């Protein structure tokens, strides 16, 4: 019982250190976990460390813990868990990229952005769900800690499109340059497409956020478009307001 309480206190102190900045950025050391870098050159370890500096990965491998005191690092215990990139780049472990650094994420490679997840102990790294995530760090910032979100959850798209339907000036009929596609954006947050003279080819809901439009068709698929200089670009079509 004493060990459990002590561990919880240590965890709380660690989280406080991670989330309360004092103007001085301390390195963060994830230690003792199974590290799968998904970097074809670096590989993986059954037990190793990952060192973060700000929003970057600055080191990975066994033995980094020996300098934690020298660096005044915040040490995060990951023993029994698996450390993985939060964003997966399947080309990286295959070694199929000519330049390992041509993306800023996708592997635990020194110099890349610190986007990392730590799975709960005994979770298979090739078969897990969101419920198995113990810690998540995005761009060096802790957003998930010991299975719980940190801070306010991000805003989500409202279930009712009418809640945002009146917040834009894009309602009306949009027609592509060939006349094949007619897309009507209705004021109530729904759209209705005519294709090649076939009415109601696609119908569904839409949301607009700035210059972006997201569609959820009644058939169940999602799509998007962008408004640029008064023109709607959607799925390869260029549409003008009629």
XYZ file of N, CA and C in Angstrom:
726
model
N 0.835 -1.206 0.000
C 0.000 0.000 0.000
C 0.866 1.250 0.000
N 1.917 1.255 0.820
C 2.803 2.423 0.877
C 3.445 2.694 -0.470
N 3.869 1.620 -1.149
C 4.512 1.780 -2.452
C 3.563 2.401 -3.455
N 2.283 1.956 -3.432
C 1.295 2.471 -4.378
C 1.048 3.953 -4.145
N 0.847 4.343 -2.881
C 0.610 5.748 -2.569
C 1.808 6.590 -2.974
N 3.013 6.121 -2.662
C 4.232 6.846 -3.011
C 4.345 7.026 -4.508
N 4.021 5.965 -5.260
C 4.109 6.048 -6.718
C 3.140 7.085 -7.255
N 1.936 7.157 -6.661
C 0.954 8.131 -7.120
C 1.426 9.548 -6.831
N 2.024 9.744 -5.649
C 2.553 11.066 -5.313
C 3.657 11.455 -6.293
N 4.569 10.509 -6.572
C 5.650 10.789 -7.511
C 5.098 11.144 -8.881
N 4.054 10.414 -9.311
C 3.439 10.681 -10.598
C 2.836 12.080 -10.636
N 2.163 12.461 -9.555
C 1.547 13.777 -9.496
C 2.608 14.865 -9.544
N 3.703 14.662 -8.835
C 4.794 15.634 -8.856
C 5.422 15.716 -10.244
N 5.534 14.569 -10.906
C 6.095 14.563 -12.258
C 5.200 15.329 -13.211
N 3.892 15.087 -13.130
C 2.956 15.801 -13.996
C 3.002 17.297 -13.723
N 3.074 17.686 -12.459
C 3.179 19.110 -12.125
C 4.425 19.725 -12.763
N 5.529 18.990 -12.708
C 6.773 19.497 -13.294
C 6.657 19.618 -14.808
N 5.903 18.704 -15.419
C 5.752 18.722 -16.874
C 4.833 19.832 -17.355
N 3.856 20.195 -16.548
C 2.826 21.133 -17.005
C 2.975 22.541 -16.452
N 3.842 22.741 -15.466
C 4.034 24.076 -14.898
C 5.403 24.611 -15.316
N 5.375 25.532 -16.252
C 6.629 26.095 -16.746
C 7.039 27.285 -15.885
N 8.337 27.453 -15.752
C 8.867 28.570 -14.959
C 9.769 29.460 -15.799
N 9.642 29.326 -17.123
C 10.496 30.097 -18.009
C 11.740 29.343 -18.416
N 12.068 28.270 -17.685
C 13.228 27.443 -18.013
C 12.723 26.085 -18.480
N 13.081 25.696 -19.688
C 12.636 24.422 -20.228
C 13.567 23.309 -19.771
N 13.022 22.362 -19.017
C 13.810 21.215 -18.569
C 13.633 20.067 -19.551
N 14.686 19.317 -19.809
C 14.529 18.140 -20.655
C 13.636 17.113 -19.976
N 13.007 16.273 -20.783
C 12.130 15.220 -20.285
C 12.719 13.884 -20.704
N 12.846 12.960 -19.758
C 13.416 11.646 -20.050
C 12.379 10.565 -19.776
N 11.957 9.886 -20.834
C 11.092 8.714 -20.698
C 12.008 7.515 -20.516
N 11.918 6.842 -19.383
C 12.921 5.829 -19.071
C 12.324 4.456 -18.799
N 13.056 3.430 -19.233
C 12.765 2.060 -18.842
C 11.754 1.317 -19.664
N 11.156 1.970 -20.672
C 10.148 1.291 -21.471
C 10.751 0.536 -22.647
N 9.940 -0.311 -23.258
C 10.325 -0.939 -24.517
C 10.171 0.121 -25.600
N 11.230 0.425 -26.301
C 11.214 1.522 -27.271
C 11.231 0.961 -28.686
N 10.169 1.242 -29.418
C 10.086 0.867 -30.834
C 10.123 2.160 -31.639
N 11.263 2.469 -32.217
C 11.433 3.766 -32.865
C 10.734 3.858 -34.212
N 10.504 2.723 -34.881
C 10.019 2.685 -36.260
C 10.964 3.429 -37.198
N 12.210 3.523 -36.817
C 13.268 4.052 -37.668
C 14.101 2.857 -38.114
N 14.189 2.638 -39.431
C 14.846 1.438 -39.952
C 16.308 1.349 -39.532
N 16.970 2.476 -39.334
C 18.377 2.460 -38.944
C 18.541 2.219 -37.444
N 17.696 2.831 -36.634
C 17.863 2.767 -35.183
C 17.300 1.481 -34.594
N 16.123 1.068 -35.033
C 15.545 -0.178 -34.548
C 14.806 -0.022 -33.234
N 14.928 -1.025 -32.338
C 14.191 -1.003 -31.083
C 14.996 -1.654 -29.966
N 14.552 -1.398 -28.725
C 15.185 -1.968 -27.534
C 14.104 -2.509 -26.609
N 14.438 -3.563 -25.889
C 13.516 -4.095 -24.885
C 13.398 -3.148 -23.697
N 14.452 -2.360 -23.453
C 14.426 -1.375 -22.370
C 15.385 -0.251 -22.721
N 14.868 0.956 -22.819
C 15.715 2.084 -23.227
C 15.064 3.390 -22.784
N 15.684 4.494 -23.178
C 15.236 5.824 -22.783
C 15.013 6.681 -24.019
N 14.136 7.673 -23.869
C 13.920 8.674 -24.913
C 14.034 10.043 -24.259
N 14.913 10.876 -24.780
C 15.163 12.203 -24.211
C 14.544 13.270 -25.104
N 13.745 14.134 -24.490
C 13.072 15.209 -25.205
C 13.610 16.554 -24.737
N 13.812 17.451 -25.696
C 14.198 18.815 -25.380
C 13.232 19.762 -26.053
N 12.335 20.380 -25.286
C 11.304 21.214 -25.889
C 10.382 20.368 -26.741
N 10.203 20.761 -28.001
C 9.300 20.015 -28.885
C 10.047 19.018 -29.764
N 11.300 18.700 -29.412
C 12.124 17.807 -30.230
C 12.577 16.580 -29.456
N 12.776 15.492 -30.185
C 13.462 14.320 -29.653
C 14.953 14.587 -29.792
N 15.694 14.495 -28.697
C 17.126 14.809 -28.776
C 18.014 13.594 -28.544
N 17.440 12.495 -28.045
C 18.236 11.292 -27.847
C 17.349 10.087 -27.655
N 17.853 8.903 -28.029
C 17.107 7.666 -27.824
C 18.089 6.514 -27.670
N 17.787 5.599 -26.728
C 18.633 4.436 -26.530
C 18.887 4.159 -25.063
N 19.563 3.066 -24.748
C 19.861 2.734 -23.352
C 20.961 3.632 -22.792
N 20.886 3.897 -21.489
C 21.962 4.621 -20.822
C 21.762 6.103 -20.662
N 20.746 6.687 -21.286
C 20.543 8.129 -21.151
C 20.180 8.523 -19.724
N 19.611 7.591 -18.974
C 19.217 7.872 -17.598
C 20.421 8.278 -16.741
N 21.625 7.872 -17.122
C 22.811 8.168 -16.308
C 23.110 9.658 -16.234
N 22.603 10.429 -17.199
C 22.869 11.873 -17.201
C 21.655 12.686 -16.775
N 20.607 12.010 -16.295
C 19.379 12.725 -15.948
C 19.618 13.777 -14.872
N 20.432 13.441 -13.868
C 20.719 14.397 -12.804
C 21.528 15.577 -13.294
N 22.516 15.304 -14.141
C 23.342 16.384 -14.689
C 22.499 17.376 -15.476
N 21.499 16.844 -16.203
C 20.688 17.681 -17.088
C 19.472 18.283 -16.390
N 19.271 17.935 -15.104
C 18.071 18.366 -14.380
C 16.810 17.961 -15.136
N 16.832 16.730 -15.647
C 15.724 16.246 -16.462
C 14.531 15.848 -15.600
N 13.345 15.987 -16.166
C 12.129 15.447 -15.564
C 12.039 13.991 -16.002
N 12.138 13.074 -15.063
C 12.183 11.649 -15.388
C 10.781 11.058 -15.302
N 10.349 10.429 -16.391
C 9.037 9.787 -16.463
C 9.247 8.279 -16.528
N 8.760 7.570 -15.531
C 8.929 6.121 -15.450
C 7.987 5.428 -16.436
N 8.559 4.625 -17.336
C 7.773 3.928 -18.358
C 7.978 2.419 -18.304
N 8.551 1.924 -17.235
C 8.894 0.508 -17.137
C 7.657 -0.368 -17.336
N 7.782 -1.366 -18.197
C 6.676 -2.262 -18.508
C 5.834 -1.803 -19.676
N 5.932 -0.511 -20.029
C 5.164 0.020 -21.146
C 5.966 0.013 -22.434
N 5.303 0.351 -23.516
C 5.946 0.429 -24.828
C 5.882 1.859 -25.331
N 7.017 2.371 -25.785
C 7.120 3.744 -26.276
C 7.121 3.706 -27.798
N 6.186 4.452 -28.398
C 6.002 4.458 -29.849
C 5.836 5.888 -30.352
N 6.052 6.114 -31.658
C 5.684 7.412 -32.224
C 4.171 7.585 -32.145
N 3.716 8.786 -31.832
C 2.279 9.048 -31.804
C 1.708 9.105 -33.211
N 2.527 9.518 -34.161
C 2.124 9.575 -35.564
C 2.950 8.550 -36.322
N 2.285 7.622 -36.980
C 2.972 6.509 -37.618
C 3.251 6.815 -39.086
N 4.497 6.618 -39.496
C 4.910 6.731 -40.897
C 5.356 5.340 -41.338
N 4.507 4.623 -42.063
C 4.817 3.237 -42.409
C 6.009 3.124 -43.348
N 6.361 4.214 -44.020
C 7.533 4.165 -44.900
C 8.832 4.127 -44.101
N 8.793 4.653 -42.872
C 10.026 4.738 -42.078
C 10.586 3.372 -41.697
N 9.781 2.454 -41.109
C 10.368 1.164 -40.737
C 10.771 0.317 -41.928
N 10.206 0.594 -43.096
C 10.587 -0.144 -44.299
C 11.889 0.373 -44.895
N 12.335 1.528 -44.413
C 13.552 2.116 -44.958
C 13.388 2.591 -46.386
N 12.147 2.912 -46.771
C 11.886 3.252 -48.168
C 12.001 4.738 -48.468
N 12.303 5.551 -47.457
C 12.525 6.973 -47.717
C 14.000 7.209 -48.031
N 14.250 7.996 -49.061
C 15.633 8.319 -49.408
C 16.289 9.127 -48.295
N 15.499 9.985 -47.669
C 16.003 10.820 -46.577
C 15.160 10.552 -45.339
N 15.761 10.038 -44.269
C 15.023 9.711 -43.052
C 14.406 10.944 -42.403
N 14.857 12.119 -42.795
C 14.422 13.338 -42.129
C 13.498 14.183 -43.005
N 12.934 13.569 -44.073
C 12.082 14.378 -44.940
C 10.664 14.525 -44.392
N 10.378 13.905 -43.252
C 9.146 14.179 -42.518
C 9.534 14.509 -41.080
N 8.674 15.265 -40.422
C 9.001 15.728 -39.074
C 8.442 14.806 -37.999
N 7.788 13.727 -38.426
C 7.177 12.821 -37.457
C 7.260 11.402 -38.001
N 6.583 10.469 -37.336
C 6.486 9.111 -37.851
C 7.479 8.129 -37.288
N 8.503 8.611 -36.579
C 9.480 7.713 -35.964
C 10.127 8.429 -34.782
N 10.690 7.632 -33.869
C 11.412 8.219 -32.735
C 12.869 8.350 -33.152
N 13.143 9.450 -33.834
C 14.460 9.734 -34.391
C 14.952 11.062 -33.829
N 16.155 11.126 -33.271
C 16.662 12.404 -32.776
C 16.566 13.495 -33.840
N 16.031 14.633 -33.430
C 15.842 15.750 -34.338
C 14.413 15.908 -34.797
N 13.621 14.839 -34.698
C 12.228 14.934 -35.122
C 11.360 15.480 -33.989
N 10.138 15.849 -34.361
C 9.218 16.426 -33.390
C 8.858 15.392 -32.322
N 8.699 15.853 -31.105
C 8.421 14.961 -29.971
C 6.940 14.627 -29.913
N 6.512 13.706 -30.785
C 5.152 13.171 -30.793
C 5.249 11.706 -30.385
N 4.870 11.393 -29.159
C 5.161 10.073 -28.593
C 3.983 9.580 -27.761
N 3.733 8.268 -27.834
C 2.786 7.639 -26.919
C 3.505 6.559 -26.125
N 3.044 6.355 -24.907
C 3.505 5.246 -24.076
C 2.288 4.383 -23.773
N 2.354 3.107 -24.151
C 1.248 2.195 -23.897
C 1.314 1.664 -22.472
N 0.178 1.290 -21.953
C 0.121 0.693 -20.624
C 0.935 -0.604 -20.606
N 1.448 -0.993 -19.445
C 2.204 -2.246 -19.354
C 1.417 -3.437 -19.892
N 2.147 -4.325 -20.555
C 1.605 -5.578 -21.088
C 0.606 -5.380 -22.230
N 0.637 -4.204 -22.867
C -0.213 -3.978 -24.034
C 0.557 -4.351 -25.295
N 0.010 -5.221 -26.158
C 0.706 -5.563 -27.402
C 0.868 -4.327 -28.282
N 2.077 -4.062 -28.730
C 2.345 -2.851 -29.515
C 1.722 -2.913 -30.898
N 1.378 -4.117 -31.356
C 0.781 -4.244 -32.681
C -0.733 -4.412 -32.620
N -1.303 -4.273 -31.426
C -2.741 -4.459 -31.302
C -3.225 -3.718 -30.059
N -3.544 -2.440 -30.245
C -3.981 -1.647 -29.097
C -5.024 -0.634 -29.529
N -5.738 -0.094 -28.564
C -6.748 0.928 -28.808
C -6.398 2.176 -28.003
N -7.205 3.202 -28.156
C -6.967 4.448 -27.416
C -7.022 4.220 -25.909
N -7.794 3.226 -25.476
C -7.898 2.946 -24.041
C -6.599 2.399 -23.459
N -5.691 1.935 -24.320
C -4.423 1.359 -23.853
C -3.312 2.395 -23.721
N -3.604 3.654 -24.069
C -2.577 4.697 -24.015
C -2.424 5.205 -22.584
N -1.208 5.159 -22.091
C -0.898 5.626 -20.740
C -0.487 7.098 -20.750
N 0.398 7.455 -21.690
C 0.904 8.826 -21.809
C 0.938 9.202 -23.285
N 0.565 10.436 -23.580
C 0.731 10.958 -24.939
C 1.373 12.334 -24.863
N 2.391 12.529 -25.682
C 3.096 13.804 -25.773
C 3.057 14.252 -27.226
N 2.580 15.456 -27.476
C 2.524 16.007 -28.821
C 3.321 17.302 -28.859
N 4.291 17.362 -29.769
C 5.171 18.527 -29.890
C 5.771 18.906 -28.536
N 6.116 17.883 -27.741
C 6.756 18.107 -26.454
C 5.824 18.449 -25.314
N 4.522 18.501 -25.581
C 3.551 18.876 -24.546
C 2.728 17.659 -24.145
N 2.609 17.425 -22.852
C 1.827 16.287 -22.365
C 0.338 16.581 -22.535
N -0.361 15.733 -23.282
C -1.798 15.913 -23.487
C -2.607 14.772 -22.873
N -1.915 13.686 -22.481
C -2.579 12.525 -21.882
C -1.631 11.964 -20.840
N -2.145 11.745 -19.629
C -1.257 11.309 -18.546
C -1.925 10.214 -17.727
N -1.277 9.048 -17.688
C -1.773 7.894 -16.938
C -3.237 7.608 -17.263
N -3.534 7.671 -18.556
C -4.861 7.294 -19.031
C -5.904 8.381 -18.995
N -5.528 9.604 -18.616
C -6.488 10.700 -18.511
C -6.005 11.904 -19.311
N -6.930 12.642 -19.975
C -6.525 13.843 -20.702
C -6.015 14.916 -19.756
N -5.081 15.710 -20.232
C -4.510 16.806 -19.452
C -5.061 18.114 -19.993
N -5.647 18.931 -19.133
C -6.182 20.209 -19.565
C -7.541 20.054 -20.211
N -7.985 21.118 -20.866
C -9.294 21.135 -21.492
C -9.292 20.298 -22.758
N -10.338 19.475 -22.993
C -10.405 18.721 -24.243
C -10.608 19.660 -25.416
N -10.117 19.293 -26.609
C -10.297 20.150 -27.777
C -11.760 20.248 -28.168
N -12.097 21.363 -28.798
C -13.469 21.543 -29.268
C -13.787 20.505 -30.338
N -15.016 19.995 -30.313
C -15.419 18.993 -31.293
C -16.452 19.574 -32.235
N -16.593 18.956 -33.384
C -17.593 19.391 -34.347
C -18.985 19.161 -33.765
N -19.860 20.150 -33.774
C -21.191 19.959 -33.207
C -21.972 18.915 -33.983
N -22.803 18.166 -33.266
C -23.590 17.125 -33.915
C -24.646 17.728 -34.823
N -25.129 18.918 -34.494
C -26.177 19.563 -35.271
C -25.560 20.633 -36.155
N -25.539 20.428 -37.492
C -24.899 21.420 -38.362
C -25.589 22.767 -38.337
N -26.856 22.803 -37.939
C -27.552 24.085 -37.909
C -26.963 25.023 -36.872
N -26.181 24.474 -35.911
C -25.552 25.316 -34.900
C -24.532 26.257 -35.509
N -23.932 25.871 -36.635
C -22.925 26.719 -37.270
C -23.311 27.108 -38.686
N -24.485 26.691 -39.122
C -24.853 26.920 -40.517
C -24.924 28.398 -40.867
N -25.276 29.252 -39.911
C -25.428 30.660 -40.228
C -24.175 31.482 -40.037
N -23.041 30.852 -39.741
C -21.822 31.582 -39.416
C -20.919 31.819 -40.617
N -21.455 31.747 -41.834
C -20.619 31.918 -43.021
C -21.448 32.537 -44.146
N -20.769 32.905 -45.229
C -21.437 33.543 -46.370
C -21.405 32.662 -47.612
N -21.276 31.362 -47.433
C -21.078 30.477 -48.576
C -22.339 29.743 -49.017
N -23.461 29.960 -48.350
C -24.689 29.273 -48.748
C -25.075 29.683 -50.168
N -25.625 28.732 -50.911
C -26.033 28.991 -52.282
C -25.590 27.879 -53.213
N -25.754 28.111 -54.512
C -25.413 27.108 -55.520
C -23.990 27.327 -56.034
N -23.226 26.226 -56.090
C -21.872 26.236 -56.632
C -21.813 25.265 -57.807
N -21.231 25.734 -58.929
C -21.213 24.936 -60.160
C -19.781 24.837 -60.666
N -19.376 23.620 -61.064
C -18.000 23.472 -61.547
C -17.876 24.009 -62.962
N -16.643 24.146 -63.437
C -16.366 24.848 -64.689
C -16.899 24.123 -65.915
N -17.186 22.830 -65.792
C -17.726 22.071 -66.932
C -19.240 22.002 -66.906
N -19.837 22.401 -65.798
C -21.283 22.308 -65.655
C -21.767 20.941 -65.201
N -20.841 20.011 -64.986
C -21.222 18.654 -64.587
C -21.733 18.605 -63.147
N -21.051 19.329 -62.257
C -21.355 19.243 -60.828
C -22.027 20.522 -60.343
N -23.191 20.353 -59.751
C -23.895 21.441 -59.079
C -24.000 21.073 -57.600
N -23.474 21.916 -56.743
C -23.529 21.644 -55.304
C -24.203 22.816 -54.606
N -25.325 22.532 -53.981
C -26.050 23.571 -53.263
C -25.783 23.434 -51.769
N -25.264 24.500 -51.191
C -25.048 24.560 -49.747
C -26.246 25.273 -49.135
N -27.072 24.520 -48.442
C -28.310 25.064 -47.897
C -28.044 25.783 -46.575
N -28.828 26.814 -46.261
C -28.596 27.574 -45.025
C -28.754 26.745 -43.755
N -29.439 25.606 -43.837
C -29.664 24.787 -42.640
C -28.530 23.808 -42.361
N -27.409 23.941 -43.107
C -26.266 23.081 -42.851
C -26.276 21.779 -43.620
N -27.121 21.683 -44.648
C -27.124 20.496 -45.494
C -26.719 20.880 -46.906
N -26.246 19.868 -47.654
C -25.885 20.104 -49.050
C -26.629 19.106 -49.929
N -26.754 19.489 -51.218
C -27.453 18.651 -52.191
C -26.709 18.773 -53.513
N -26.216 17.645 -54.020
C -25.436 17.662 -55.260
C -26.216 17.070 -56.426
N -26.085 17.740 -57.560
C -26.557 17.209 -58.839
C -25.333 16.923 -59.689
N -25.258 15.705 -60.254
C -24.099 15.305 -61.066
C -24.573 14.835 -62.434
N -24.095 15.526 -63.467
C -24.461 15.144 -64.828
C -25.958 15.151 -65.051
N -26.648 16.072 -64.422
C -28.093 16.151 -64.551
C -28.851 15.211 -63.632
N -28.150 14.392 -62.872
C -28.808 13.450 -61.955
C -29.001 14.134 -60.605
N -30.252 14.474 -60.250
C -30.491 15.224 -59.008
C -30.266 14.361 -57.769
N -29.896 15.027 -56.692
C -29.719 14.382 -55.384
C -28.720 13.225 -55.444
N -27.679 13.378 -56.267
C -26.664 12.316 -56.372
C -25.994 12.089 -55.026
N -25.698 13.194 -54.350
C -25.154 13.109 -52.994
C -25.840 14.161 -52.144
N -26.196 13.768 -50.930
C -26.800 14.689 -49.978
C -26.216 14.409 -48.598
N -26.159 15.447 -47.787
C -25.634 15.232 -46.446
C -25.466 16.534 -45.693
N -24.626 16.489 -44.664
C -24.375 17.650 -43.815
C -23.017 18.260 -44.144
N -22.876 19.530 -43.821
C -21.574 20.175 -44.008
C -21.294 21.115 -42.845
N -19.993 21.332 -42.626
C -19.523 22.288 -41.619
C -18.457 23.158 -42.263
N -18.437 24.419 -41.918
C -17.420 25.333 -42.445
C -16.607 25.894 -41.286
N -15.297 25.792 -41.425
C -14.367 26.323 -40.427
C -13.336 27.159 -41.173
N -13.504 28.477 -41.126
C -12.612 29.350 -41.892
C -12.819 29.139 -43.380
N -11.750 28.741 -44.084
C -11.830 28.500 -45.525
C -12.033 27.025 -45.855
N -12.247 26.203 -44.850
C -12.397 24.761 -45.062
C -13.857 24.351 -44.893
N -14.305 23.441 -45.758
C -15.632 22.855 -45.632
C -15.494 21.343 -45.515
N -16.158 20.768 -44.521
C -16.186 19.319 -44.330
C -17.582 18.808 -44.637
N -17.635 17.686 -45.350
C -18.901 17.076 -45.723
C -19.043 15.716 -45.045
N -20.229 15.418 -44.549
C -20.575 14.069 -44.103
C -21.797 13.641 -44.893
N -21.571 12.768 -45.871
C -22.657 12.354 -46.746
C -23.597 11.400 -46.023
N -24.846 11.390 -46.461
C -25.823 10.481 -45.868
C -25.454 9.019 -46.093
N -24.597 8.739 -47.073
C -24.123 7.373 -47.298
C -23.071 6.956 -46.272
N -22.509 7.944 -45.554
C -21.571 7.619 -44.483
C -20.137 8.055 -44.709
N -19.776 8.539 -45.910
C -18.383 8.920 -46.146
C -18.169 10.404 -45.862
N -16.891 10.742 -45.600
C -16.484 12.118 -45.345
C -15.695 12.650 -46.534
N -15.799 13.955 -46.778
C -15.006 14.625 -47.814
C -14.770 16.066 -47.352
N -13.952 16.785 -48.106
C -13.690 18.174 -47.713
C -13.463 19.020 -48.954
N -13.464 20.332 -48.755
C -13.151 21.280 -49.815
C -12.516 22.516 -49.210
N -12.023 23.411 -50.079
C -11.396 24.651 -49.621
C -11.886 25.812 -50.471
N -12.166 26.919 -49.810
C -12.523 28.152 -50.504
C -11.264 28.986 -50.671
N -10.911 29.266 -51.932
C -9.741 30.091 -52.207
C -10.126 31.177 -53.197
N -9.980 32.421 -52.764
C -10.282 33.574 -53.624
C -11.677 33.479 -54.221
N -12.638 33.079 -53.388
C -14.021 33.023 -53.833
C -14.371 31.819 -54.674
N -13.460 30.863 -54.772
C -13.676 29.654 -55.572
C -13.625 28.446 -54.642
N -14.522 27.473 -54.861
C -14.564 26.257 -54.050
C -13.820 25.134 -54.769
N -12.790 24.607 -54.134
C -12.029 23.469 -54.662
C -12.449 22.230 -53.879
N -13.017 21.252 -54.593
C -13.561 20.068 -53.923
C -13.386 18.831 -54.804
N -12.625 17.854 -54.310
C -12.471 16.540 -54.959
C -12.056 16.660 -56.427
N -11.168 17.607 -56.720
C -10.688 17.772 -58.086
C -11.531 18.705 -58.936
N -12.654 19.148 -58.413
C -13.520 20.085 -59.131
C -13.243 21.509 -58.662
N -13.423 22.454 -59.589
C -13.311 23.877 -59.275
C -14.688 24.484 -59.490
N -15.305 24.938 -58.409
C -16.685 25.402 -58.463
C -16.771 26.900 -58.198
N -17.637 27.554 -58.964
C -17.891 28.981 -58.802
C -19.330 29.171 -58.343
N -19.525 30.214 -57.567
C -20.882 30.490 -57.093
C -21.744 30.983 -58.256
N -22.931 30.476 -58.315
C -23.861 30.938 -59.359
C -24.861 31.896 -58.718
